[in-house]
Each structure stands twice: as C-alpha cells, then as structure tokens.
mmCIF file of C-alpha atoms in Angstrom:
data_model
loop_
_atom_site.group_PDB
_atom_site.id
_atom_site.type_symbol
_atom_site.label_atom_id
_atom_site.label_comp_id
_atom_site.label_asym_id
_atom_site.label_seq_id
_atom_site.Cartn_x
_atom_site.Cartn_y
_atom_site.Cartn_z
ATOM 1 C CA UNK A 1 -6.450 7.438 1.181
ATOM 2 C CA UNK A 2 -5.106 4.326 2.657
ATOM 3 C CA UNK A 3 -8.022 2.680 4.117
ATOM 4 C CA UNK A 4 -9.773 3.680 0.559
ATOM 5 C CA UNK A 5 -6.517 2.208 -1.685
ATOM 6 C CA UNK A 6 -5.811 -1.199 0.952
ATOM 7 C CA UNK A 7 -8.983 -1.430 3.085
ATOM 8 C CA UNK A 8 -8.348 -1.846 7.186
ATOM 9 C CA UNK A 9 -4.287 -2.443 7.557
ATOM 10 C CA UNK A 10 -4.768 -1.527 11.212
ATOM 11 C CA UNK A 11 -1.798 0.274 12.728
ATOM 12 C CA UNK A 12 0.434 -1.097 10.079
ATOM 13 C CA UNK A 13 -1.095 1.859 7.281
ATOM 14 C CA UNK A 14 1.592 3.855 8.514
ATOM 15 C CA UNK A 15 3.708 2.549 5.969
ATOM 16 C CA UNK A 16 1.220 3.197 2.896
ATOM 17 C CA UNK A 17 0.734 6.312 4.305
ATOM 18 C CA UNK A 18 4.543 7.475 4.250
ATOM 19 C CA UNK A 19 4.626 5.650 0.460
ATOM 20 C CA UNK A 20 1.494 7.906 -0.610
ATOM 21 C CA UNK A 21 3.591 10.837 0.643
ATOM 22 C CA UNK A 22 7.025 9.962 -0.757
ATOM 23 C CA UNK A 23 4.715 8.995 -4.473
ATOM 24 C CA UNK A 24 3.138 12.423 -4.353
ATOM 25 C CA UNK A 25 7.152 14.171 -3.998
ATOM 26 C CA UNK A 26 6.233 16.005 -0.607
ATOM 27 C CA UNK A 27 8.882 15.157 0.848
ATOM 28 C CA UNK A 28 11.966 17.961 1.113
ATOM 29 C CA UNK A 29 15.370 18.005 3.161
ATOM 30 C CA UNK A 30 14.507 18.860 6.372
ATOM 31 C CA UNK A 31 10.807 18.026 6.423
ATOM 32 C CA UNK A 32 9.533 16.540 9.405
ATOM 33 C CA UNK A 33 6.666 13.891 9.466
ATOM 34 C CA UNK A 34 5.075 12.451 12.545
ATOM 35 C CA UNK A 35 2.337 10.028 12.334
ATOM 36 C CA UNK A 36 0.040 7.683 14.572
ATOM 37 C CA UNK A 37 -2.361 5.100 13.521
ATOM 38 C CA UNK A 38 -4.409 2.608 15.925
ATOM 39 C CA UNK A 39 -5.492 -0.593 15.370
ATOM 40 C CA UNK A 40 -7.789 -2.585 17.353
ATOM 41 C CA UNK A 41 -6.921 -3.479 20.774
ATOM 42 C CA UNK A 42 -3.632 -2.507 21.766
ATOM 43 C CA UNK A 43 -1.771 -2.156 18.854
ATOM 44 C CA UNK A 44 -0.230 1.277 18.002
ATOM 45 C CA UNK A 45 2.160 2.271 15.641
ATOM 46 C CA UNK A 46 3.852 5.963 15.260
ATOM 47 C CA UNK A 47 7.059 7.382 14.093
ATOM 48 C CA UNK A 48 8.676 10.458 13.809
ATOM 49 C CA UNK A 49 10.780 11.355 10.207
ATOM 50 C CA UNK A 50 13.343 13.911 9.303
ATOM 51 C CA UNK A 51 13.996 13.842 5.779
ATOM 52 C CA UNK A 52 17.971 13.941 5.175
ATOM 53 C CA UNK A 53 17.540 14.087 1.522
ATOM 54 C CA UNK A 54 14.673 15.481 -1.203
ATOM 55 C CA UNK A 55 13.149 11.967 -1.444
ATOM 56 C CA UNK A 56 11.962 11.259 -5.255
ATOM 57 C CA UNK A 57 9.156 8.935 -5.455
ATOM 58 C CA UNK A 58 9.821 5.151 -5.667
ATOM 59 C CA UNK A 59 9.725 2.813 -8.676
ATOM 60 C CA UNK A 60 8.422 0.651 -6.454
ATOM 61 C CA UNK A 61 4.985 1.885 -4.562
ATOM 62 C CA UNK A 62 2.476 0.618 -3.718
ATOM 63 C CA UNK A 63 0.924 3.774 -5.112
ATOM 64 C CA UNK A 64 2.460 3.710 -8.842
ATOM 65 C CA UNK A 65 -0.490 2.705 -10.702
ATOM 66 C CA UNK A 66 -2.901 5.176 -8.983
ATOM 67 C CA UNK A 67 -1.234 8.014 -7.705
ATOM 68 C CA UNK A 68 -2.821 10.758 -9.704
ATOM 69 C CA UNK A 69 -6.144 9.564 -8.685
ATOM 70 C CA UNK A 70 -5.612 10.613 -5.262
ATOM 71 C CA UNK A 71 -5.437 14.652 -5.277
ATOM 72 C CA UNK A 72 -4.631 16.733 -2.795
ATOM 73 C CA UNK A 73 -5.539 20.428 -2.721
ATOM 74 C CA UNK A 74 -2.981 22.443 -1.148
ATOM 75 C CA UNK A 75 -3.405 25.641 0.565
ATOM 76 C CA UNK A 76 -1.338 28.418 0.727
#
C-alpha cells in the first residue's frame, strides 16, 4: 500500500507503513509489530513495536484522506 500511496521511499516506508496501520486502528495494548524494508544498496531499516497503549488513529496521517480506499480482508 505504501509504494502504491508514496511511490519508492526506499527503506524509509517503514514509517508510512506503521501510519497505515495505526489509521486503520490495528493497533491494541500489547500488540507486537516487527517490520523490515530494503532500499537500494545498503540501506536497511527495521524495528520492533510493543504497543503500551490502544493507539487511535492520528489526526495527522499521511493516510487521512484515503484510508478507506485501502481494504484489508481479515481472516479469522
């Protein structure tokens, strides 16, 4: 969804990805997120995340105008 919202960020869509979750409300106390992106060369980027809170989505993302145009099918 990144690369299709902001084009090639490299190993810096980390962030839009973590905004796309947070906009969407996945994240829950106690959720754990690890992601890993690569960019061209050497450059990396990863991160782990515990979520200490229920994180609400922000009034400020990068995703706010487009959100719902981005659907993800869960499975259960």
């Amino acid at each position: 969804m990144g690369l299709h919202r902001f084009g090639n960020t490299s190993s810096s869509s980390i962030w839009y990805e973590l905004a796309y979750t947070e906009a969407k409300g996945r994240m829950r106390k106690g959720n754990r997120v690890w992601q890993i992106t690569f960019g061209s060369g050497f450059k990396c980027n990863s991160a782990v995340w515990e979520a200490l809170r229920n994180v609400q989505p922000s009034r400020n993302s990068p995703w706010k105008d487009c959100i719902d145009n981005y659907l993800v099918k869960i499975i259960t």
